[in-house]
PDB file of C-alpha atoms in Angstrom:
ATOM      1  CA  MET A   1       0.000   0.000   0.000  1.00 45.00           C
ATOM      2  CA  LYS A   2       1.185   3.484  -0.733  1.00 58.00           C
ATOM      3  CA  HIS A   3       2.234   5.907   2.007  1.00 76.00           C
ATOM      4  CA  MET A   4      -0.844   7.895   3.115  1.00 87.00           C
ATOM      5  CA  ARG A   5      -0.098  11.534   3.993  1.00 91.00           C
ATOM      6  CA  THR A   6      -2.603  12.370   6.700  1.00 96.00           C
ATOM      7  CA  ILE A   7      -4.002  15.371   8.600  1.00 98.00           C
ATOM      8  CA  ILE A   8      -5.981  15.036  11.843  1.00 98.00           C
ATOM      9  CA  ILE A   9      -8.746  17.634  12.359  1.00 98.00           C
ATOM     10  CA  ASP A  10     -10.316  17.737  15.823  1.00 98.00           C
ATOM     11  CA  ASP A  11     -11.016  20.570  18.249  1.00 97.00           C
ATOM     12  CA  GLU A  12      -9.899  18.450  21.230  1.00 96.00           C
ATOM     13  CA  ARG A  13      -6.115  18.476  21.647  1.00 96.00           C
ATOM     14  CA  LEU A  14      -6.161  15.298  23.752  1.00 96.00           C
ATOM     15  CA  ALA A  15      -8.216  13.483  21.106  1.00 96.00           C
ATOM     16  CA  ARG A  16      -5.664  14.467  18.433  1.00 97.00           C
ATOM     17  CA  ALA A  17      -2.810  13.278  20.645  1.00 97.00           C
ATOM     18  CA  GLU A  18      -4.531   9.950  21.370  1.00 97.00           C
ATOM     19  CA  LEU A  19      -5.212   9.302  17.687  1.00 97.00           C
ATOM     20  CA  LYS A  20      -1.609  10.131  16.757  1.00 96.00           C
ATOM     21  CA  LYS A  21      -0.473   7.656  19.413  1.00 96.00           C
ATOM     22  CA  LEU A  22      -2.719   4.926  17.986  1.00 96.00           C
ATOM     23  CA  LEU A  23      -1.486   5.656  14.463  1.00 96.00           C
ATOM     24  CA  HIS A  24       2.119   4.962  15.484  1.00 94.00           C
ATOM     25  CA  ASP A  25       1.253   1.284  14.980  1.00 91.00           C
ATOM     26  CA  PHE A  26       0.521   1.932  11.292  1.00 91.00           C
ATOM     27  CA  PRO A  27       3.728   3.024   9.510  1.00 89.00           C
ATOM     28  CA  GLU A  28       1.821   3.444   6.238  1.00 88.00           C
ATOM     29  CA  ILE A  29      -0.026   6.410   7.813  1.00 93.00           C
ATOM     30  CA  GLU A  30       2.156   9.523   7.952  1.00 93.00           C
ATOM     31  CA  VAL A  31       0.588  12.284  10.057  1.00 96.00           C
ATOM     32  CA  ILE A  32       1.900  15.437   8.384  1.00 97.00           C
ATOM     33  CA  ASP A  33      -0.192  17.978  10.302  1.00 97.00           C
ATOM     34  CA  GLU A  34      -3.161  18.592  12.558  1.00 98.00           C
ATOM     35  CA  ALA A  35      -5.825  21.268  12.990  1.00 97.00           C
ATOM     36  CA  GLY A  36      -8.088  22.342  15.839  1.00 97.00           C
ATOM     37  CA  ASN A  37     -11.056  23.585  13.791  1.00 97.00           C
ATOM     38  CA  ALA A  38     -12.588  23.469  10.324  1.00 96.00           C
ATOM     39  CA  GLU A  39     -11.159  26.790   9.074  1.00 96.00           C
ATOM     40  CA  GLU A  40      -7.623  25.772  10.013  1.00 97.00           C
ATOM     41  CA  GLY A  41      -8.239  22.319   8.569  1.00 96.00           C
ATOM     42  CA  MET A  42      -9.380  23.742   5.229  1.00 95.00           C
ATOM     43  CA  ARG A  43      -6.289  25.937   4.914  1.00 95.00           C
ATOM     44  CA  LYS A  44      -3.958  23.039   5.651  1.00 96.00           C
ATOM     45  CA  ILE A  45      -5.775  20.572   3.382  1.00 94.00           C
ATOM     46  CA  ASN A  46      -5.850  22.954   0.420  1.00 91.00           C
ATOM     47  CA  ALA A  47      -2.170  23.835   0.941  1.00 93.00           C
ATOM     48  CA  GLN A  48      -0.764  20.364   1.627  1.00 93.00           C
ATOM     49  CA  GLN A  49      -3.231  18.145  -0.261  1.00 90.00           C
ATOM     50  CA  PRO A  50      -3.055  15.051   1.988  1.00 91.00           C
ATOM     51  CA  ASP A  51      -4.224  11.620   0.855  1.00 87.00           C
ATOM     52  CA  LEU A  52      -6.359  11.109   3.960  1.00 93.00           C
ATOM     53  CA  ILE A  53      -7.919  13.087   6.807  1.00 95.00           C
ATOM     54  CA  PHE A  54      -9.302  12.008  10.165  1.00 97.00           C
ATOM     55  CA  LEU A  55     -12.154  14.472  10.684  1.00 96.00           C
ATOM     56  CA  ASP A  56     -14.216  15.293  13.770  1.00 96.00           C
ATOM     57  CA  ILE A  57     -17.833  16.259  13.053  1.00 93.00           C
ATOM     58  CA  GLN A  58     -18.901  18.571  15.886  1.00 92.00           C
ATOM     59  CA  MET A  59     -16.447  21.463  16.132  1.00 94.00           C
ATOM     60  CA  PRO A  60     -16.758  25.177  16.976  1.00 92.00           C
ATOM     61  CA  GLY A  61     -17.703  27.211  13.913  1.00 93.00           C
ATOM     62  CA  LYS A  62     -18.111  24.878  10.942  1.00 93.00           C
ATOM     63  CA  SER A  63     -18.908  21.189  11.360  1.00 94.00           C
ATOM     64  CA  GLY A  64     -16.888  18.519   9.598  1.00 93.00           C
ATOM     65  CA  PHE A  65     -19.664  18.145   7.001  1.00 91.00           C
ATOM     66  CA  GLU A  66     -19.731  21.886   6.294  1.00 92.00           C
ATOM     67  CA  MET A  67     -15.959  21.886   5.946  1.00 93.00           C
ATOM     68  CA  LEU A  68     -16.091  19.132   3.309  1.00 89.00           C
ATOM     69  CA  GLU A  69     -18.593  21.129   1.260  1.00 87.00           C
ATOM     70  CA  GLU A  70     -16.191  24.078   1.012  1.00 88.00           C
ATOM     71  CA  LEU A  71     -12.950  22.251   0.261  1.00 85.00           C
ATOM     72  CA  GLU A  72     -11.136  22.971  -2.992  1.00 79.00           C
ATOM     73  CA  TYR A  73      -9.252  19.659  -2.686  1.00 79.00           C
ATOM     74  CA  THR A  74     -10.954  16.616  -1.162  1.00 78.00           C
ATOM     75  CA  PRO A  75      -8.933  13.713   0.275  1.00 86.00           C
ATOM     76  CA  LEU A  76     -10.254  10.393   1.572  1.00 87.00           C
ATOM     77  CA  VAL A  77     -12.121  10.878   4.854  1.00 91.00           C
ATOM     78  CA  ILE A  78     -12.401   8.849   8.053  1.00 93.00           C
ATOM     79  CA  PHE A  79     -14.798  10.535  10.475  1.00 92.00           C
ATOM     80  CA  THR A  80     -14.064  10.493  14.219  1.00 94.00           C
ATOM     81  CA  THR A  81     -16.848  11.526  16.597  1.00 90.00           C
ATOM     82  CA  ALA A  82     -18.358  10.897  20.006  1.00 88.00           C
ATOM     83  CA  TYR A  83     -21.857  10.755  18.505  1.00 81.00           C
ATOM     84  CA  ASP A  84     -23.369   7.920  16.483  1.00 76.00           C
ATOM     85  CA  GLU A  85     -26.338   9.848  15.030  1.00 77.00           C
ATOM     86  CA  TYR A  86     -24.194  11.160  12.155  1.00 72.00           C
ATOM     87  CA  ALA A  87     -23.295   7.741  10.766  1.00 71.00           C
ATOM     88  CA  LEU A  88     -25.884   7.728   7.954  1.00 68.00           C
ATOM     89  CA  LYS A  89     -24.916  11.200   6.763  1.00 72.00           C
ATOM     90  CA  ALA A  90     -21.221  10.231   6.880  1.00 70.00           C
ATOM     91  CA  PHE A  91     -21.811   7.379   4.479  1.00 64.00           C
ATOM     92  CA  GLU A  92     -24.009   9.550   2.259  1.00 63.00           C
ATOM     93  CA  VAL A  93     -20.877  11.593   1.548  1.00 68.00           C
ATOM     94  CA  ASN A  94     -18.986   8.329   0.936  1.00 68.00           C
ATOM     95  CA  ALA A  95     -16.679   8.552   3.936  1.00 79.00           C
ATOM     96  CA  LEU A  96     -14.228   5.682   4.081  1.00 80.00           C
ATOM     97  CA  ASP A  97     -15.235   4.889   7.682  1.00 84.00           C
ATOM     98  CA  TYR A  98     -16.857   6.302  10.816  1.00 87.00           C
ATOM     99  CA  LEU A  99     -15.085   5.827  14.153  1.00 91.00           C
ATOM    100  CA  LEU A 100     -16.725   6.459  17.507  1.00 91.00           C
ATOM    101  CA  LYS A 101     -14.673   7.995  20.324  1.00 93.00           C
ATOM    102  CA  PRO A 102     -12.928   6.755  22.318  1.00 93.00           C
ATOM    103  CA  ILE A 103     -11.400   5.115  19.272  1.00 95.00           C
ATOM    104  CA  ASP A 104     -10.814   1.396  19.596  1.00 92.00           C
ATOM    105  CA  SER A 105      -7.486   0.219  18.118  1.00 92.00           C
ATOM    106  CA  LYS A 106      -9.160  -2.733  16.389  1.00 90.00           C
ATOM    107  CA  ARG A 107     -11.767  -0.486  14.742  1.00 90.00           C
ATOM    108  CA  LEU A 108      -8.981   1.839  13.654  1.00 93.00           C
ATOM    109  CA  GLU A 109      -7.157  -1.110  12.113  1.00 90.00           C
ATOM    110  CA  ASP A 110     -10.322  -2.139  10.254  1.00 85.00           C
ATOM    111  CA  ALA A 111     -10.695   1.388   8.863  1.00 87.00           C
ATOM    112  CA  ILE A 112      -7.095   1.546   7.710  1.00 88.00           C
ATOM    113  CA  LYS A 113      -7.393  -1.872   6.047  1.00 83.00           C
ATOM    114  CA  LYS A 114     -10.001  -0.327   3.754  1.00 77.00           C
ATOM    115  CA  LEU A 115      -7.202   1.748   2.230  1.00 76.00           C
ATOM    116  CA  ASN A 116      -5.918  -1.489   0.674  1.00 60.00           C
ATOM    117  CA  LEU A 117      -9.071  -1.916  -1.411  1.00 41.00           C
ATOM    118  CA  PRO A 118      -8.466  -1.528  -5.169  1.00 39.00           C
ATOM    119  CA  ASP A 119     -10.995   1.322  -5.135  1.00 41.00           C
ATOM    120  CA  TYR A 120      -8.646   3.386  -2.994  1.00 39.00           C
ATOM    121  CA  GLU A 121      -5.215   1.863  -3.560  1.00 38.00           C
ATOM    122  CA  GLU A 122      -4.386   3.876  -6.650  1.00 38.00           C
ATOM    123  CA  SER A 123      -7.027   6.566  -6.423  1.00 38.00           C
ATOM    124  CA  GLU A 124      -6.211  10.211  -6.075  1.00 38.00           C
ATOM    125  CA  ALA A 125      -8.658  12.576  -4.436  1.00 41.00           C
ATOM    126  CA  ALA A 126      -9.474  15.473  -6.677  1.00 48.00           C
ATOM    127  CA  SER A 127     -12.089  18.091  -7.303  1.00 54.00           C
ATOM    128  CA  PHE A 128     -13.876  19.492 -10.319  1.00 64.00           C
ATOM    129  CA  THR A 129     -13.071  22.957  -8.951  1.00 56.00           C
ATOM    130  CA  ASN A 130      -9.298  22.917  -9.470  1.00 55.00           C
ATOM    131  CA  HIS A 131      -7.347  22.709 -12.741  1.00 56.00           C
ATOM    132  CA  ASP A 132      -5.460  19.407 -12.528  1.00 62.00           C
ATOM    133  CA  VAL A 133      -5.882  16.759 -15.208  1.00 68.00           C
ATOM    134  CA  LEU A 134      -8.367  14.149 -14.012  1.00 74.00           C
ATOM    135  CA  HIS A 135      -7.127  10.636 -14.735  1.00 72.00           C
ATOM    136  CA  GLU A 136      -9.383   7.604 -14.876  1.00 71.00           C
ATOM    137  CA  ASN A 137      -8.324   6.414 -11.410  1.00 69.00           C
ATOM    138  CA  SER A 138      -9.018   9.812  -9.830  1.00 72.00           C
ATOM    139  CA  GLN A 139     -11.596  10.067  -7.103  1.00 70.00           C
ATOM    140  CA  VAL A 140     -13.600  13.276  -7.319  1.00 76.00           C
ATOM    141  CA  PHE A 141     -15.833  15.173  -4.918  1.00 73.00           C
ATOM    142  CA  VAL A 142     -19.297  15.938  -6.294  1.00 78.00           C
ATOM    143  CA  LYS A 143     -21.643  18.315  -4.463  1.00 71.00           C
ATOM    144  CA  ASP A 144     -25.230  19.084  -5.458  1.00 68.00           C
ATOM    145  CA  GLY A 145     -27.092  21.185  -2.901  1.00 64.00           C
ATOM    146  CA  ASP A 146     -26.888  19.395   0.443  1.00 59.00           C
ATOM    147  CA  ARG A 147     -25.867  16.076  -1.108  1.00 69.00           C
ATOM    148  CA  CYS A 148     -22.218  15.099  -1.530  1.00 71.00           C
ATOM    149  CA  TRP A 149     -20.419  12.112  -3.032  1.00 75.00           C
ATOM    150  CA  PHE A 150     -16.871  10.835  -3.462  1.00 74.00           C
ATOM    151  CA  VAL A 151     -16.908   9.179  -6.893  1.00 81.00           C
ATOM    152  CA  ARG A 152     -14.308   7.292  -8.902  1.00 81.00           C
ATOM    153  CA  LEU A 153     -14.027   8.926 -12.300  1.00 87.00           C
ATOM    154  CA  SER A 154     -14.177   5.459 -13.887  1.00 88.00           C
ATOM    155  CA  ASP A 155     -17.693   5.046 -12.398  1.00 90.00           C
ATOM    156  CA  ILE A 156     -19.008   8.150 -14.187  1.00 94.00           C
ATOM    157  CA  ARG A 157     -20.595   7.015 -17.443  1.00 95.00           C
ATOM    158  CA  LEU A 158     -21.745  10.338 -18.877  1.00 95.00           C
ATOM    159  CA  PHE A 159     -21.540  14.131 -18.572  1.00 95.00           C
ATOM    160  CA  GLU A 160     -24.423  16.137 -20.043  1.00 94.00           C
ATOM    161  CA  SER A 161     -24.398  19.893 -20.638  1.00 91.00           C
ATOM    162  CA  VAL A 162     -27.165  21.906 -18.944  1.00 86.00           C
ATOM    163  CA  GLY A 163     -26.336  25.548 -19.667  1.00 78.00           C
ATOM    164  CA  ASN A 164     -23.386  26.561 -17.487  1.00 76.00           C
ATOM    165  CA  TYR A 165     -23.804  23.346 -15.519  1.00 82.00           C
ATOM    166  CA  ALA A 166     -23.049  19.710 -16.247  1.00 88.00           C
ATOM    167  CA  LYS A 167     -25.135  16.739 -15.158  1.00 91.00           C
ATOM    168  CA  VAL A 168     -22.945  13.888 -13.865  1.00 93.00           C
ATOM    169  CA  PHE A 169     -24.290  10.346 -14.379  1.00 94.00           C
ATOM    170  CA  PHE A 170     -23.077   7.638 -11.964  1.00 91.00           C
ATOM    171  CA  GLY A 171     -25.081   4.779 -10.481  1.00 88.00           C
ATOM    172  CA  PRO A 172     -28.671   6.036 -10.042  1.00 88.00           C
ATOM    173  CA  ASN A 173     -27.435   9.596  -9.412  1.00 88.00           C
ATOM    174  CA  LYS A 174     -27.487  12.585 -11.795  1.00 89.00           C
ATOM    175  CA  PRO A 175     -26.314  15.622  -9.780  1.00 87.00           C
ATOM    176  CA  LEU A 176     -25.531  18.988 -11.353  1.00 84.00           C
ATOM    177  CA  ILE A 177     -22.141  20.660 -10.980  1.00 83.00           C
ATOM    178  CA  LEU A 178     -21.258  24.244 -11.844  1.00 80.00           C
ATOM    179  CA  LYS A 179     -18.859  23.367 -14.631  1.00 82.00           C
ATOM    180  CA  SER A 180     -19.218  23.731 -18.385  1.00 85.00           C
ATOM    181  CA  LEU A 181     -18.729  20.739 -20.655  1.00 89.00           C
ATOM    182  CA  ASN A 182     -15.841  22.533 -22.396  1.00 89.00           C
ATOM    183  CA  ALA A 183     -14.039  23.028 -19.075  1.00 87.00           C
ATOM    184  CA  LEU A 184     -14.544  19.370 -18.174  1.00 90.00           C
ATOM    185  CA  GLU A 185     -13.306  18.198 -21.566  1.00 91.00           C
ATOM    186  CA  GLU A 186     -10.018  20.065 -21.017  1.00 89.00           C
ATOM    187  CA  ARG A 187      -9.392  18.167 -17.786  1.00 88.00           C
ATOM    188  CA  LEU A 188     -10.620  14.657 -18.637  1.00 91.00           C
ATOM    189  CA  ASP A 189      -8.251  12.010 -19.989  1.00 90.00           C
ATOM    190  CA  PRO A 190      -9.057  11.681 -23.743  1.00 91.00           C
ATOM    191  CA  LYS A 191      -8.116   8.000 -23.599  1.00 91.00           C
ATOM    192  CA  ALA A 192     -11.005   7.416 -21.187  1.00 93.00           C
ATOM    193  CA  PHE A 193     -13.596  10.068 -22.079  1.00 95.00           C
ATOM    194  CA  PHE A 194     -14.868  11.209 -25.483  1.00 96.00           C
ATOM    195  CA  ARG A 195     -16.836  14.318 -26.536  1.00 96.00           C
ATOM    196  CA  ALA A 196     -19.678  12.742 -28.506  1.00 95.00           C
ATOM    197  CA  ASN A 197     -21.478  15.978 -29.416  1.00 94.00           C
ATOM    198  CA  ARG A 198     -22.093  19.489 -28.093  1.00 92.00           C
ATOM    199  CA  LYS A 199     -24.085  18.158 -25.131  1.00 94.00           C
ATOM    200  CA  HIS A 200     -22.374  14.913 -24.077  1.00 96.00           C
ATOM    201  CA  ILE A 201     -19.049  13.450 -22.945  1.00 97.00           C
ATOM    202  CA  ILE A 202     -19.106   9.657 -22.596  1.00 97.00           C
ATOM    203  CA  ASN A 203     -16.945   7.183 -20.692  1.00 96.00           C
ATOM    204  CA  LEU A 204     -15.473   4.895 -23.364  1.00 95.00           C
ATOM    205  CA  ARG A 205     -15.443   1.935 -20.972  1.00 94.00           C
ATOM    206  CA  MET A 206     -19.206   2.255 -20.504  1.00 95.00           C
ATOM    207  CA  ILE A 207     -20.039   1.643 -24.188  1.00 96.00           C
ATOM    208  CA  GLU A 208     -22.276  -1.386 -24.791  1.00 95.00           C
ATOM    209  CA  LYS A 209     -23.132  -1.027 -28.493  1.00 95.00           C
ATOM    210  CA  ILE A 210     -22.240   1.150 -31.519  1.00 95.00           C
ATOM    211  CA  GLU A 211     -24.532   1.556 -34.558  1.00 93.00           C
ATOM    212  CA  PRO A 212     -24.443   3.631 -37.763  1.00 92.00           C
ATOM    213  CA  TYR A 213     -26.766   6.613 -37.514  1.00 89.00           C
ATOM    214  CA  PHE A 214     -28.315   9.456 -39.480  1.00 83.00           C
ATOM    215  CA  ASN A 215     -26.050  11.688 -41.628  1.00 82.00           C
ATOM    216  CA  ASN A 216     -22.929   9.506 -41.171  1.00 85.00           C
ATOM    217  CA  GLY A 217     -23.062   9.818 -37.423  1.00 89.00           C
ATOM    218  CA  LEU A 218     -23.085   7.029 -34.845  1.00 94.00           C
ATOM    219  CA  LEU A 219     -25.492   5.958 -32.131  1.00 95.00           C
ATOM    220  CA  ILE A 220     -23.802   4.703 -28.972  1.00 96.00           C
ATOM    221  CA  GLU A 221     -25.655   2.747 -26.328  1.00 96.00           C
ATOM    222  CA  LEU A 222     -24.141   2.827 -22.842  1.00 95.00           C
ATOM    223  CA  LYS A 223     -24.298  -0.049 -20.365  1.00 91.00           C
ATOM    224  CA  ASP A 224     -27.221   1.569 -18.537  1.00 88.00           C
ATOM    225  CA  GLY A 225     -29.235   1.703 -21.790  1.00 92.00           C
ATOM    226  CA  GLU A 226     -28.712   5.438 -22.364  1.00 92.00           C
ATOM    227  CA  LYS A 227     -28.367   6.216 -26.090  1.00 95.00           C
ATOM    228  CA  ILE A 228     -26.073   9.033 -27.229  1.00 96.00           C
ATOM    229  CA  GLU A 229     -25.750  10.371 -30.764  1.00 95.00           C
ATOM    230  CA  VAL A 230     -22.200  10.993 -32.020  1.00 94.00           C
ATOM    231  CA  SER A 231     -22.178  13.902 -34.473  1.00 90.00           C
ATOM    232  CA  ARG A 232     -20.801  13.385 -37.967  1.00 90.00           C
ATOM    233  CA  ARG A 233     -17.615  15.355 -37.197  1.00 90.00           C
ATOM    234  CA  GLN A 234     -17.015  13.518 -33.922  1.00 93.00           C
ATOM    235  CA  ALA A 235     -17.851  10.170 -35.523  1.00 93.00           C
ATOM    236  CA  VAL A 236     -14.811  10.580 -37.799  1.00 92.00           C
ATOM    237  CA  LYS A 237     -12.572  11.158 -34.759  1.00 92.00           C
ATOM    238  CA  PHE A 238     -14.205   8.293 -32.879  1.00 93.00           C
ATOM    239  CA  LYS A 239     -13.660   5.819 -35.723  1.00 90.00           C
ATOM    240  CA  GLU A 240     -10.010   6.826 -36.051  1.00 90.00           C
ATOM    241  CA  MET A 241      -9.455   6.541 -32.326  1.00 88.00           C
ATOM    242  CA  MET A 242     -11.201   3.169 -32.033  1.00 83.00           C
ATOM    243  CA  SER A 243      -9.742   1.886 -35.344  1.00 78.00           C
ATOM    244  CA  LEU A 244     -13.225   1.213 -36.731  1.00 57.00           C
TER     245      LEU A 244
END
């Protein structure tokens, strides 16, 4: 497993110290910094871009959930809290795990073992709000109103233009993000994603069927049954790329 650069964010100094002590038994976890509140945590996360954060939920000022909504860069998250009523919301934002205080060393070990899953082993946390190139194994933070997700880019099958927004299709979800399709196209790996027409970018790995279509275009059916027209101009590029 790769070395996980980690920041602990908790308003209780003793809780931070206890967690750091427990993490000494896990050499793959490198604690590079800590923060006592959400504002400080946001500054340090955006500046240092850790792989992982341990995040308390109830803190003075912003809560851990509110902090996640405002981050420019979103790492993997393990929540730490004294309260169990937040568990459902934690998993709605796709937290890696949810640890109740006082943290049990065995539960901590179970949480850290999840970092060995293929889903997280080679993933890099990213955001649609910065300007880095998004590779297929990137994990991105998607926020739509009060709902948030951590999503592997490879699980996104389709982007659809809706004015200055883009609809993101993954699983049963279709949230809107404030990002134009042109801006997304500049950041997506062209080996994994293809601009089919003015309104759609498709994940090439999600293609189920390809058929000839009107005016020398193509009709692509995705694995979920969604059908996308490839314009005549883009069909030429698609055929060259796919050696059709």
